[in-house]
Amino acid sequence: MTPISTPTRNNISRRALLAGLGGLAAVLLLPASQARALTASQATGLVDKVVAEINAVINSGQSEAQMIPRFEAMLQRYADVPTIARSCLGPAARGASAAQLSAYTQAFSGYVARKYGKRFREFIGSEITVTGARPHKDRFIVDTVFTLRGQSPFDVEFLVTDNGGAPLFYEMVIEGISMLSTERTEIGAMLDAQRGDIDALTSALRRAG
């Protein structure tokens, strides 16, 4: 897998993609657990489907308010949101009640959809091409090429596993930048700002994005 690296001045636009288009899928972040047999065609098929839906939404001509619920619906279809949210919460999740985790997860889902959905209009007219898949332990890395208007193409890796019988994303790497690490850092900083109070974090997530 591409090593984590520090972005340079030449890839500012890539960082914008990380904060935008990458956000939705990235945030289809799923810890690699409960992995089962997965084929390359299943992994690439999932990426093909998500790419097609992303392109359909951003080129639909809909308003931002209309697009964001569609992005959240995509999260629900293609990601194990409770597992993703718990992973981003980190060790604090162990001390949370079931009710707290449920409320936090719901707020997390809406936060992600708003945060990244607002950036999608910047990528209207972009082209995303799936170029193949390669095995990575008991899962696959799906290689894609992103082309934005007026910029040279760059590679993006999607890591896919089979969780509970359905292929799902659990990580995305854009020029060495790990989406899973990025989201864990973001939520961790928000929790610190709330002095470790999960209920306060949940309220902050509902207002953010």
CSV table of C-alpha atoms in Angstrom, one decimal, residues 106-204:
chain,number,residue,atom,x,y,z
A,106,GLN,CA,-26.6,9.0,13.9
A,107,ALA,CA,-25.0,12.4,14.4
A,108,PHE,CA,-21.8,11.1,12.8
A,109,SER,CA,-23.6,9.9,9.7
A,110,GLY,CA,-25.2,13.3,9.2
A,111,TYR,CA,-22.0,15.2,10.0
A,112,VAL,CA,-20.1,13.2,7.4
A,113,ALA,CA,-22.7,13.7,4.7
A,114,ARG,CA,-22.9,17.5,5.3
A,115,LYS,CA,-19.1,18.0,5.7
A,116,TYR,CA,-18.1,16.2,2.5
A,117,GLY,CA,-21.3,16.7,0.4
A,118,LYS,CA,-20.8,20.4,0.4
A,119,ARG,CA,-17.5,20.0,-1.4
A,120,PHE,CA,-18.8,17.8,-4.2
A,121,ARG,CA,-19.8,20.6,-6.6
A,122,GLU,CA,-16.1,21.4,-6.9
A,123,PHE,CA,-15.7,18.2,-8.8
A,124,ILE,CA,-18.4,18.5,-11.4
A,125,GLY,CA,-17.0,17.3,-14.7
A,126,SER,CA,-14.3,15.2,-13.1
A,127,GLU,CA,-13.6,11.7,-14.4
A,128,ILE,CA,-12.9,8.7,-12.2
A,129,THR,CA,-11.6,5.5,-13.9
A,130,VAL,CA,-11.2,2.1,-12.2
A,131,THR,CA,-8.0,0.5,-13.5
A,132,GLY,CA,-7.9,-2.8,-11.7
A,133,ALA,CA,-7.7,-4.6,-8.3
A,134,ARG,CA,-4.8,-6.4,-6.5
A,135,PRO,CA,-5.0,-8.7,-3.5
A,136,HIS,CA,-4.0,-7.3,-0.1
A,137,LYS,CA,-4.0,-10.0,2.6
A,138,ASP,CA,-7.6,-11.3,2.6
A,139,ARG,CA,-9.0,-8.3,0.8
A,140,PHE,CA,-8.3,-6.1,-2.2
A,141,ILE,CA,-6.9,-2.7,-3.2
A,142,VAL,CA,-8.9,-1.3,-6.1
A,143,ASP,CA,-6.8,1.2,-8.1
A,144,THR,CA,-8.4,4.2,-9.7
A,145,VAL,CA,-7.3,7.3,-11.6
A,146,PHE,CA,-8.9,10.7,-10.8
A,147,THR,CA,-8.8,13.4,-13.4
A,148,LEU,CA,-10.0,16.9,-12.5
A,149,ARG,CA,-10.5,19.7,-15.0
A,150,GLY,CA,-7.2,21.4,-15.9
A,151,GLN,CA,-5.1,19.0,-13.7
A,152,SER,CA,-2.9,16.0,-14.4
A,153,PRO,CA,-4.4,12.6,-13.4
A,154,PHE,CA,-3.5,11.1,-10.0
A,155,ASP,CA,-4.0,7.7,-8.4
A,156,VAL,CA,-6.4,6.8,-5.6
A,157,GLU,CA,-6.5,3.5,-3.8
A,158,PHE,CA,-9.7,2.0,-2.3
A,159,LEU,CA,-9.3,-0.9,0.2
A,160,VAL,CA,-12.3,-3.2,0.1
A,161,THR,CA,-13.2,-6.1,2.3
A,162,ASP,CA,-16.1,-8.5,2.7
A,163,ASN,CA,-17.9,-7.7,5.9
A,164,GLY,CA,-20.9,-9.9,6.8
A,165,GLY,CA,-21.3,-11.1,3.2
A,166,ALA,CA,-21.2,-7.8,1.4
A,167,PRO,CA,-18.2,-5.9,0.0
A,168,LEU,CA,-17.5,-2.6,1.7
A,169,PHE,CA,-14.9,0.1,1.8
A,170,TYR,CA,-12.8,0.3,4.9
A,171,GLU,CA,-10.0,2.7,3.7
A,172,MET,CA,-9.1,5.1,1.0
A,173,VAL,CA,-5.6,6.4,0.2
A,174,ILE,CA,-5.1,9.6,-1.9
A,175,GLU,CA,-1.5,10.1,-2.7
A,176,GLY,CA,-0.4,8.5,0.5
A,177,ILE,CA,-3.0,10.3,2.7
A,178,SER,CA,-5.1,7.8,4.8
A,179,MET,CA,-8.7,8.7,5.1
A,180,LEU,CA,-9.2,6.5,8.1
A,181,SER,CA,-6.4,8.2,10.0
A,182,THR,CA,-7.7,11.6,8.9
A,183,GLU,CA,-11.2,11.0,10.3
A,184,ARG,CA,-9.9,9.5,13.5
A,185,THR,CA,-7.8,12.6,14.1
A,186,GLU,CA,-10.8,14.9,13.3
A,187,ILE,CA,-13.2,13.1,15.7
A,188,GLY,CA,-10.5,12.8,18.3
A,189,ALA,CA,-9.9,16.6,18.2
A,190,MET,CA,-13.6,17.3,18.5
A,191,LEU,CA,-13.9,14.9,21.5
A,192,ASP,CA,-10.9,16.6,23.2
A,193,ALA,CA,-12.6,20.0,22.7
A,194,GLN,CA,-15.6,18.6,24.6
A,195,ARG,CA,-13.3,17.3,27.4
A,196,GLY,CA,-14.2,13.7,26.6
A,197,ASP,CA,-17.9,14.1,26.9
A,198,ILE,CA,-19.5,11.9,24.3
A,199,ASP,CA,-23.0,13.5,24.6
A,200,ALA,CA,-21.4,16.9,24.0
A,201,LEU,CA,-19.5,15.5,21.0
A,202,THR,CA,-22.8,14.2,19.6
A,203,SER,CA,-24.4,17.7,20.0
A,204,ALA,CA,-21.3,19.2,18.3
